[in-house]
CSV table of C-alpha atoms in Angstrom, one decimal:
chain,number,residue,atom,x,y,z
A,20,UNK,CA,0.0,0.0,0.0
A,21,UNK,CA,1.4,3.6,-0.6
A,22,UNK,CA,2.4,5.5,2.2
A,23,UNK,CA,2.3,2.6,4.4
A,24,UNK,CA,5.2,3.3,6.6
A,25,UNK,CA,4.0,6.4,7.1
A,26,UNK,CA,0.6,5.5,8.3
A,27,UNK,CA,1.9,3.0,10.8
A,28,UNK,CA,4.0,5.8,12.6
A,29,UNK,CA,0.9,8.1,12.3
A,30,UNK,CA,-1.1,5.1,14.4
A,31,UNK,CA,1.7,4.0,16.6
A,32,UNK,CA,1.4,8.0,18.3
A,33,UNK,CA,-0.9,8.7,21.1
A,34,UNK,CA,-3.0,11.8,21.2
A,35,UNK,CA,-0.2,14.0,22.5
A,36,UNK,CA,2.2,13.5,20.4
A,37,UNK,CA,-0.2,13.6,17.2
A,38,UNK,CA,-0.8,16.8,18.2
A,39,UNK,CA,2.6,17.9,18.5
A,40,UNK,CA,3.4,16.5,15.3
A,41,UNK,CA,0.2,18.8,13.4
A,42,UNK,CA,1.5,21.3,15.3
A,43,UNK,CA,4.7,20.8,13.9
A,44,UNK,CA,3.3,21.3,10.5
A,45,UNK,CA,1.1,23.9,11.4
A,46,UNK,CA,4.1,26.3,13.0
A,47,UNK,CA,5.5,25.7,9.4
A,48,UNK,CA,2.6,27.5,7.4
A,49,UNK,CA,2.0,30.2,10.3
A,50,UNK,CA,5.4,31.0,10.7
A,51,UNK,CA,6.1,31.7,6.8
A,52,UNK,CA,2.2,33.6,6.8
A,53,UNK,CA,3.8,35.7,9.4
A,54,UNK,CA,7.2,36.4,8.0
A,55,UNK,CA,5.4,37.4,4.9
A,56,UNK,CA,2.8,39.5,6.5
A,57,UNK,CA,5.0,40.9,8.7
A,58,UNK,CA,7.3,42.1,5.7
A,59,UNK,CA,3.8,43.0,4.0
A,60,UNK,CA,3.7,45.7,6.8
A,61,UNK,CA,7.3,46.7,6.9
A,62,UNK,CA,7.6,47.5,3.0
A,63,UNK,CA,3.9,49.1,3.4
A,64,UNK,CA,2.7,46.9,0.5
A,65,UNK,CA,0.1,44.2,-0.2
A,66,UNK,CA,2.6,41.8,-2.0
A,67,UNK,CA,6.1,43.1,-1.3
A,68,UNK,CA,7.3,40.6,-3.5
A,69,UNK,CA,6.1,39.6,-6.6
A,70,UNK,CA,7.1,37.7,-10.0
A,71,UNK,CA,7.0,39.4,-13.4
A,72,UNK,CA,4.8,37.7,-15.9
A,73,UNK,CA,5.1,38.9,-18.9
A,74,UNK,CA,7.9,40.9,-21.3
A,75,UNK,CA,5.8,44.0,-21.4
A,76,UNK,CA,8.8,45.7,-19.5
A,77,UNK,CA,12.1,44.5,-21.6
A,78,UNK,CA,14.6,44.9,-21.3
A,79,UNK,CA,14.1,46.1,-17.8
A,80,UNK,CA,12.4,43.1,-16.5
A,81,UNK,CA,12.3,39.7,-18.2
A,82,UNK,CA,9.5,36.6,-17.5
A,83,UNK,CA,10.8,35.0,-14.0
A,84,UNK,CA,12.5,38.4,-12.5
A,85,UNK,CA,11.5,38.4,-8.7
A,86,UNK,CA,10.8,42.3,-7.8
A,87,UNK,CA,10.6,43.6,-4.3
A,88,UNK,CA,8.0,46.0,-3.7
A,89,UNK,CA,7.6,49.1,-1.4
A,90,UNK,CA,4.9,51.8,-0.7
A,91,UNK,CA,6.9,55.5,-0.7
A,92,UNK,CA,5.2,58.1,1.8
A,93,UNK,CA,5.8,60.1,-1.0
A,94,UNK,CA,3.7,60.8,-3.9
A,95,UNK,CA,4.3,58.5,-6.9
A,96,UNK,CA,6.5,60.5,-9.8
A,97,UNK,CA,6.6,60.0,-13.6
A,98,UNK,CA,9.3,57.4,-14.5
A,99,UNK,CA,8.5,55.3,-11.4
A,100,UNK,CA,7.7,51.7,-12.1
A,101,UNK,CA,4.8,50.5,-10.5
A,102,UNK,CA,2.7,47.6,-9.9
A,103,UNK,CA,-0.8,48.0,-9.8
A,104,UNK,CA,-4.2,46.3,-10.1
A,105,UNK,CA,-7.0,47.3,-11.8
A,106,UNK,CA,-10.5,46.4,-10.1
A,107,UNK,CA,-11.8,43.1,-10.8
A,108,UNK,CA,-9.4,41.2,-12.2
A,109,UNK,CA,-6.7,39.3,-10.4
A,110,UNK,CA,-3.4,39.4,-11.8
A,111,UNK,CA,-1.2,42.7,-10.8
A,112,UNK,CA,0.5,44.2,-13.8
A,113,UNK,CA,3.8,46.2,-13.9
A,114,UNK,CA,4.5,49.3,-16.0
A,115,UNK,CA,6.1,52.6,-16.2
A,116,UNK,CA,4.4,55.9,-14.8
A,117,UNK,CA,4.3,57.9,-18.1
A,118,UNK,CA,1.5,60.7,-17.2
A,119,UNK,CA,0.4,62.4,-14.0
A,120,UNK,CA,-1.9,64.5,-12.8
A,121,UNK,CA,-2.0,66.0,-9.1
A,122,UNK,CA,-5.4,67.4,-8.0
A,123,UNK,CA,-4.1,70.4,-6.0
A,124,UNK,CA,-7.0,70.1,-3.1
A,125,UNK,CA,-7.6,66.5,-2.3
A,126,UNK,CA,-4.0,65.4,-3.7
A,127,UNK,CA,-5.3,62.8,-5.3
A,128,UNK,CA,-3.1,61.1,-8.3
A,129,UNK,CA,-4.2,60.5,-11.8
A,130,UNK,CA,-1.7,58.0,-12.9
A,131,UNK,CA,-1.4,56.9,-16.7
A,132,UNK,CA,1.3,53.7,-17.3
A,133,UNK,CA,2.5,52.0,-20.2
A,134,UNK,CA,5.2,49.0,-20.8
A,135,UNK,CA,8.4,50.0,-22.1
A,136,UNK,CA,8.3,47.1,-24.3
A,137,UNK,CA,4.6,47.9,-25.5
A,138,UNK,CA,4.1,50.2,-28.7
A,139,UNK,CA,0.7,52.1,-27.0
A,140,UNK,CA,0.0,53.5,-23.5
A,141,UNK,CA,-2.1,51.1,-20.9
A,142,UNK,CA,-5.5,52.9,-21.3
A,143,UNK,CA,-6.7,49.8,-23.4
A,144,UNK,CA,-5.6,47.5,-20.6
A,145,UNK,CA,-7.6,49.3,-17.7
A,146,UNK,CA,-11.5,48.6,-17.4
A,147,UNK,CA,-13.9,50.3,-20.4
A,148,UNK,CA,-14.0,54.2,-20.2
A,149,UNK,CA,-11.2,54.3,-17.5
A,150,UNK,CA,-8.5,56.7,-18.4
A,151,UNK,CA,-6.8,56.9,-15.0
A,152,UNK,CA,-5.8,54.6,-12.3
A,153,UNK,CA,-5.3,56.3,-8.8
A,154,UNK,CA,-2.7,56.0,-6.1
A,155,UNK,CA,-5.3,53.2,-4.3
A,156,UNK,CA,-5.1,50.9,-7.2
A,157,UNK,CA,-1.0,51.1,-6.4
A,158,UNK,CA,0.8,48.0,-4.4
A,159,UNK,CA,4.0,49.2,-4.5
A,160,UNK,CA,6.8,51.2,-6.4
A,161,UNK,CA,9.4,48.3,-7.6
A,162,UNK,CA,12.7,48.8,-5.5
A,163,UNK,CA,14.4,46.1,-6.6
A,164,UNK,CA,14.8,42.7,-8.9
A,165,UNK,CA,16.6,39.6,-8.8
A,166,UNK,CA,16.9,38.0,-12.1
A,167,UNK,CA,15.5,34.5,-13.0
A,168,UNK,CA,14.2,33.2,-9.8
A,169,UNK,CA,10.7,33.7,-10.3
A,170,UNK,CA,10.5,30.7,-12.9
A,171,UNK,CA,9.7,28.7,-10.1
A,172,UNK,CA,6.4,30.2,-9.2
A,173,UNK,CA,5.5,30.6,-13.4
A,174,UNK,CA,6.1,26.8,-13.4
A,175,UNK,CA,3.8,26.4,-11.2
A,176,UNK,CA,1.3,28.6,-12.2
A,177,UNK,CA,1.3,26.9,-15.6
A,178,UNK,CA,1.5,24.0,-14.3
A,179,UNK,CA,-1.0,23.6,-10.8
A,180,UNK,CA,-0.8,20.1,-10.2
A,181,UNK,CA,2.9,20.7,-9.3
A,182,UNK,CA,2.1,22.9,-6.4
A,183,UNK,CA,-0.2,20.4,-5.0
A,184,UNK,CA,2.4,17.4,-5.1
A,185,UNK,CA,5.3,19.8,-4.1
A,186,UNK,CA,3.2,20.9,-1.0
A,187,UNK,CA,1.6,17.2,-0.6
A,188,UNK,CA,5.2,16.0,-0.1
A,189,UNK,CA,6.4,18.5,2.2
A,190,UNK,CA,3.1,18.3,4.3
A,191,UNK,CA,3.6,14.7,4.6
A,192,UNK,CA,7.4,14.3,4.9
A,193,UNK,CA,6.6,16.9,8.0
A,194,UNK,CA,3.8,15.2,9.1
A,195,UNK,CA,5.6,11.7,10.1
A,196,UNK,CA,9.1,13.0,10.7
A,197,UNK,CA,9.9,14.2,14.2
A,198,UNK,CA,12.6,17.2,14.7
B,16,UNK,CA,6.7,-34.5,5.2
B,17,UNK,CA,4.1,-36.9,7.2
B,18,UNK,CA,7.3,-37.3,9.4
B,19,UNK,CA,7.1,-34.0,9.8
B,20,UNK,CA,4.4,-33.3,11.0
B,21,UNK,CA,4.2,-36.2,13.3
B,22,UNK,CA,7.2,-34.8,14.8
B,23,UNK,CA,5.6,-31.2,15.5
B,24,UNK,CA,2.1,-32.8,17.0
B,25,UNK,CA,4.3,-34.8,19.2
B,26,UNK,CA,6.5,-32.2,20.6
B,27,UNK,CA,4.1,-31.3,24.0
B,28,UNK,CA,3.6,-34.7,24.8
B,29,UNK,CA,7.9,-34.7,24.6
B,30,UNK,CA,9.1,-33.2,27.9
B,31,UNK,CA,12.6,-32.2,27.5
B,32,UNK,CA,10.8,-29.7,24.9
B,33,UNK,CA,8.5,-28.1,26.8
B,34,UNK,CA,11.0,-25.4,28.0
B,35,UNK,CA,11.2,-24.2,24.3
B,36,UNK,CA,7.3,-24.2,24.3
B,37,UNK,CA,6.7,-22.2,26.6
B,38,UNK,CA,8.2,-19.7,25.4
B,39,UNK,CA,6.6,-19.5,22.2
B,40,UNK,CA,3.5,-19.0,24.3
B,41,UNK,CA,4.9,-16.5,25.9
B,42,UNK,CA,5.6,-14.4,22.9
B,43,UNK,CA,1.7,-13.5,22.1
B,44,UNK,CA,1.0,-12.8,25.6
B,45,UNK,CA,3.7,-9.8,25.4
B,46,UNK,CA,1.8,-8.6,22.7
B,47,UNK,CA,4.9,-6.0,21.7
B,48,UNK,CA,5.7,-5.4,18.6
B,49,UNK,CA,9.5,-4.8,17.9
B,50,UNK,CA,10.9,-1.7,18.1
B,51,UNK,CA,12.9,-1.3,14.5
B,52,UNK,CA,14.4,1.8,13.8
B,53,UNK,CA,17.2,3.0,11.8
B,54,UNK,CA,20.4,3.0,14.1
B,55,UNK,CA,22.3,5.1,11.8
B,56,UNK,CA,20.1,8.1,12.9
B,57,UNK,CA,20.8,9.4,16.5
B,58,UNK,CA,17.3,10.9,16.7
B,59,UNK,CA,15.4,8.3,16.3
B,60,UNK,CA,17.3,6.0,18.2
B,61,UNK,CA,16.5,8.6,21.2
B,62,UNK,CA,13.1,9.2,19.8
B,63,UNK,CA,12.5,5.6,19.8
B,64,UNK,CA,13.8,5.1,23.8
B,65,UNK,CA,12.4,7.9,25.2
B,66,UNK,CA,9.0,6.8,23.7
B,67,UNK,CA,9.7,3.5,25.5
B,68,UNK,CA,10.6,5.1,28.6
B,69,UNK,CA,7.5,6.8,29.0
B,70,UNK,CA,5.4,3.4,28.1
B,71,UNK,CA,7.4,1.7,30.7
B,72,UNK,CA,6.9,4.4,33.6
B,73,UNK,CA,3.2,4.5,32.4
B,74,UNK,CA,2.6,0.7,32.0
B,75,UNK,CA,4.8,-1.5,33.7
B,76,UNK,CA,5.7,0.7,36.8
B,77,UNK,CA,2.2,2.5,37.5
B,78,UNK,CA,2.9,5.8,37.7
B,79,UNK,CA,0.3,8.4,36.3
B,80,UNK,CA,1.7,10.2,33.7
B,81,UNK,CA,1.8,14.3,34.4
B,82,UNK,CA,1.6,16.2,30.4
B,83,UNK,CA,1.6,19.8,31.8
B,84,UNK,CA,4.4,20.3,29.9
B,85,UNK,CA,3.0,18.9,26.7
B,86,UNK,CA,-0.2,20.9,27.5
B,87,UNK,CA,1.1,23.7,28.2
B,88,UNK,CA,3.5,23.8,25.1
B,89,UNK,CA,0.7,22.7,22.8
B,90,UNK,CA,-1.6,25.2,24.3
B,91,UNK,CA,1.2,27.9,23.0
B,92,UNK,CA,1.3,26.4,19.8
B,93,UNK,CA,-1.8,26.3,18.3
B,94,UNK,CA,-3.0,29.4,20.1
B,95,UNK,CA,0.2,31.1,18.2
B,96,UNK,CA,-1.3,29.4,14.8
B,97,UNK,CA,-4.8,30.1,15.8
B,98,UNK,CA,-3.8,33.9,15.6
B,99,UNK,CA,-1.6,33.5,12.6
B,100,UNK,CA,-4.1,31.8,10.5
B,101,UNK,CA,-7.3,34.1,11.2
B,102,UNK,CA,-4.5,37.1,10.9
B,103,UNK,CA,-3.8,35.4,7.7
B,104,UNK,CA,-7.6,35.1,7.0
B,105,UNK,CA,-8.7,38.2,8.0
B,106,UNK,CA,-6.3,39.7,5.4
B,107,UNK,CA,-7.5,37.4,3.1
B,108,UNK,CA,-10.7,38.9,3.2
B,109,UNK,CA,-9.9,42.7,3.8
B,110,UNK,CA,-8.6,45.0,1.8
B,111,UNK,CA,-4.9,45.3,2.8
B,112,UNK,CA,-4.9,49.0,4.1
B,113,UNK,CA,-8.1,48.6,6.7
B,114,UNK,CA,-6.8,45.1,7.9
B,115,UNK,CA,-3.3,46.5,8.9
B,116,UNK,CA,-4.0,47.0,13.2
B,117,UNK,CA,-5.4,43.1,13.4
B,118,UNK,CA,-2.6,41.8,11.1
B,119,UNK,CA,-0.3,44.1,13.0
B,120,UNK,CA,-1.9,42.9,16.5
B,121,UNK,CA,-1.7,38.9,14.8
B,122,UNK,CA,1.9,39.5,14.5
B,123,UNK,CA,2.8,40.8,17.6
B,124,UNK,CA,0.5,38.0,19.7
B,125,UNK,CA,2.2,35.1,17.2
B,126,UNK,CA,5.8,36.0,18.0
B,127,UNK,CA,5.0,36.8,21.9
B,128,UNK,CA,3.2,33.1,21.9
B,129,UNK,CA,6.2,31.7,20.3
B,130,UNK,CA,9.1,33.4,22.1
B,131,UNK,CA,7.0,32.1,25.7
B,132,UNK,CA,6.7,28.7,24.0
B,133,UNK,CA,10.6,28.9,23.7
B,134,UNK,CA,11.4,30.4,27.0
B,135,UNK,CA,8.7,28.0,28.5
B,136,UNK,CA,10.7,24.8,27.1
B,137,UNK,CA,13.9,26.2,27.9
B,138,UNK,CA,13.7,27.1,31.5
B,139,UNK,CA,11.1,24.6,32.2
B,140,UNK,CA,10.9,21.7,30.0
B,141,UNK,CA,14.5,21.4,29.6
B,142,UNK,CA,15.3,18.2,28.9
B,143,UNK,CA,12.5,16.1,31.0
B,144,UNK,CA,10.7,13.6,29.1
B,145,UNK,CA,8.6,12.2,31.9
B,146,UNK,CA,6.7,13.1,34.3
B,147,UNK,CA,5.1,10.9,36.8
B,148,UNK,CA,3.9,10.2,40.4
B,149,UNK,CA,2.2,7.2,42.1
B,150,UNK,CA,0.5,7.7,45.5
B,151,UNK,CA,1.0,4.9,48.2
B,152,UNK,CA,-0.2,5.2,51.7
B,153,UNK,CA,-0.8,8.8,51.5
B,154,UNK,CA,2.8,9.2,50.8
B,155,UNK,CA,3.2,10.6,47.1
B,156,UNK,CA,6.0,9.4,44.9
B,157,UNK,CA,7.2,11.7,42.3
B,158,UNK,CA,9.7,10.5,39.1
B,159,UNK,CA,11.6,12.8,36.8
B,160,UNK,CA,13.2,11.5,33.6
B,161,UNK,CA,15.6,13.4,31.9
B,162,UNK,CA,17.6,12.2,28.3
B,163,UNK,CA,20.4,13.8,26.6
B,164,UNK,CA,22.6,12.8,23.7
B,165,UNK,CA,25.6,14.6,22.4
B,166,UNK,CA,26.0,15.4,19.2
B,167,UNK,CA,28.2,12.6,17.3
B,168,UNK,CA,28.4,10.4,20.0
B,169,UNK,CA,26.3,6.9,20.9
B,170,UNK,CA,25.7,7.6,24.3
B,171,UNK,CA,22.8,8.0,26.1
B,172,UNK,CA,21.8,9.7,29.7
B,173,UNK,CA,19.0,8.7,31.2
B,174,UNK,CA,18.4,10.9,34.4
B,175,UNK,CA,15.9,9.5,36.9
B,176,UNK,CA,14.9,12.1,39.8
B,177,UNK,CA,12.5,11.1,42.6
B,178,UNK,CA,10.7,12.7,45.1
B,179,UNK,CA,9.5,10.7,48.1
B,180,UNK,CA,6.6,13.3,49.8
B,181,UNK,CA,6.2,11.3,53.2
B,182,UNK,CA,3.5,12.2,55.7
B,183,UNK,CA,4.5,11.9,59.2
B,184,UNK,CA,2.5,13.5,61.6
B,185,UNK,CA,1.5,16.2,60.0
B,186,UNK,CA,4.6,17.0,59.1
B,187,UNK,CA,5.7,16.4,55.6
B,188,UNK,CA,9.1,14.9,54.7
B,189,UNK,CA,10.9,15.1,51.7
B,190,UNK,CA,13.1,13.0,50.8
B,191,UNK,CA,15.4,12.9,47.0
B,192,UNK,CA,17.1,11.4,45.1
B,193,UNK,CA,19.1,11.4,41.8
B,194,UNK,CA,20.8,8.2,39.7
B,195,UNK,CA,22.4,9.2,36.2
B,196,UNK,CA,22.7,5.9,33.7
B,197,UNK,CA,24.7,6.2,30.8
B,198,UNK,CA,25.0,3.7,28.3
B,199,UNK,CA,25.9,3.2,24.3
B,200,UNK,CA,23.1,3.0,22.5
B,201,UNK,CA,24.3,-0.2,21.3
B,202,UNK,CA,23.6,-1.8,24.8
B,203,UNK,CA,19.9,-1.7,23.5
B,204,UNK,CA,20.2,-2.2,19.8
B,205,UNK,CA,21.5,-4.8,17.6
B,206,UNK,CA,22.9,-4.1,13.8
B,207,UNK,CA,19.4,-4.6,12.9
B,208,UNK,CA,18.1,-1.8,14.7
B,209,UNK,CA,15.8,-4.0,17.0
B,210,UNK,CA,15.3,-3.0,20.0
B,211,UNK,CA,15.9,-5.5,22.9
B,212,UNK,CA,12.7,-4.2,25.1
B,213,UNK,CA,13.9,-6.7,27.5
B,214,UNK,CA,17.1,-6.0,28.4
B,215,UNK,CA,16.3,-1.8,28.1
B,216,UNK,CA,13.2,-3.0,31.0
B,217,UNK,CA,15.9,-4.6,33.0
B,218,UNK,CA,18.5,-1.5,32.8
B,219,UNK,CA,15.0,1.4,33.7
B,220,UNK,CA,13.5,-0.7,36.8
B,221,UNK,CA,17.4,-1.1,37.9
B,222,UNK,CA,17.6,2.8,37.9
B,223,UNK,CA,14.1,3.0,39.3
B,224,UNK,CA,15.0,0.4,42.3
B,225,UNK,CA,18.6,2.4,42.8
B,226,UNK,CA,16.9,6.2,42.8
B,227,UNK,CA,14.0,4.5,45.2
B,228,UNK,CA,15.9,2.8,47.7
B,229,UNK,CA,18.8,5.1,47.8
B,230,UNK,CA,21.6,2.4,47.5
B,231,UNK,CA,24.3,2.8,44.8
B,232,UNK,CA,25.0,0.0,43.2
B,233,UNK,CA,28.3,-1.6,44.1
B,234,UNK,CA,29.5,-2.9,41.0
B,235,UNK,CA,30.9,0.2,39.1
């Protein structure tokens, strides 16, 4: 039977130490939730890291660059490139502040972005009739990249299954080993 | 074959054989599995006696078994992960700028929980892997089992520590005592990795009877 080693040391372990050994596991996932929400507050961002996507930003930033995000108390300048996402739908995009507009009462930003590797500006990637995204629609102002790594997460986002193994393996392998 | 068999049926009615049947019978009536574990790996090797310990204190020397140091570490633990998790949730959910305080407050409580759960098994657990009293006669017994290894070496400490609360007219005595065996883990294991439960039994009530009575033993 598969896994059946493991089973037997599940059944072998009384109540105490099956908890121990969940909690084991569980310290695992809180622990990384924590480091990451924790850095989440820190850098002032939603996602303070993130993995490019696309090649809308060659030759700055290639498919697989990692980027690490942070929210300046300042307001966001033309030239800065930002990640943003626009209302209802999911994946964050990042792009080049090309056009901006202060409102000199409320201070509010009207921000217009475009890829430097994409021959028009962004206005036909935000929703219909939207011509502006504001400074609430911003995640973070990239501060810094590291090359390549990201392919990992883009493997796995083409390819879900893999996450579910990859995390069905560690879970387990935690699960029945002690220490 | 028939020969065989005729031989086996016969073997009770034989009496020079019934030594060896015996103790056949016996084996079922033990009703332990063996204790396999990989003796390359120092870990499990202690894993595996200080599980045994435990089931021998619990078992075969009737004393109660006293977890508040289990509890209270696993009362730490998943409280810490109950607050990372809804933190976590409640993020989830939230837009990332209104759920900053509670993720904030998550945070704090998670790291707190786990630097006490640290400090707790530091200072308090230390090494102890047992726990456990017996009361006789209104006088209560209480046993203390500590284990160490070193790192890269095959012997093991077993530290037995007990506590003789004594009533005597009103008065209570107290009376303690503390016996240290260490022995190679091969004393216990063969190249196999099989545990010999037996001879393990034989080594913990001989610390038990030493740290009760008080006598050192003279060999040594």
């Amino acid at each position: 039977m598969l896994f059946e080693d493991e089973i037997r040391f599940l059944r072998k372990m009384n109540k105490r130490q099956l908890a121990q050994q969940i909690l084991n596991f569980l310290m695992i996932i809180s622990s990384a939730l924590m480091v990451w929400k924790g850095l989440a507050l820190y850098t002032n961002s939603e996602s303070p890291i993130v993995v490019v996507l696309s090649g809308s930003m060659e030759p700055a930033f290639y498919r697989g660059d990692l980027l690490f995000l942070g929210m300046p108390d300042e307001p966001i300048r033309v030239g800065d490139i930002c990640v943003f996402k626009i209302p209802g739908r999911d994946v964050p995009i990042v792009h080049r502040v090309i056009k901006l507009h202060d409102e000199k009462e409320t201070g509010k930003q009207y921000i217009l972005t475009k890829g430097d590797n994409n021959q028009v500006d962004d206005r036909g990637l935000y929703n219909p009739g939207q011509l502006w995204i504001h400074r609430e629609h911003i995640i973070g102002k990239v501060r810094g990249f590291l090359p390549y790594i990201g392919i990992i997460t883009i493997l796995m986002n083409d390819y879900p299954q893999l996450k579910f193994v990859l995390i069905g393996f560690l879970g387990l392998y935690m699960l029945v080993n002690r220490e | 074959m028939g020969q065989i068999l005729e031989e086996t049926e016969a073997k009770p009615l034989v009496p020079s054989t019934e030594e060896e049947n015996s103790k056949t019978e016996e084996k079922p009536t033990e009703k332990e599995e063996p204790i396999i574990v990989n003796n390359s790996n120092l870990i499990d090797l202690k894993n595996a006696c200080d599980d045994y310990i435990q089931k021998f204190f619990v078992s075969k020397a009737n004393f109660r078994q006293n977890n508040t140091h289990t509890d209270v570490k696993l009362v730490l633990g998943y409280l810490a992960c109950a607050f990372a998790l809804s933190g976590g949730y409640y993020g989830h959910i939230t837009p990332f700028n209104e759920a900053k305080e509670v993720t904030f407050i998550c945070i704090i409580a998670y790291f707190v929980l786990n630097t006490l759960l640290i400090l707790y098994s530091f200072i308090y657990e230390k090494e102890i892997i047992f726990v456990g009293s017996c009361v006789e006669n209104d006088n209560k017994y209480t046993i203390t089992i500590q284990t160490n290894t070193k790192r890269y070496s095959d012997i093991y400490n077993i530290i037995f520590e007990y506590v003789e609360k004594e009533k005597q007219d009103s008065s209570i005595k107290l009376k303690d005592s503390k016996y240290t065996i260490s022995k190679s883990f091969g004393n216990w294991f063969d190249v196999k990795g099989v545990m010999d439960i037996e001879k393990f039994e034989r080594d913990l009530s001989e610390g038990l009877e030493i740290v009760k009575t008080g006598n050192k033993p003279h060999e040594q």
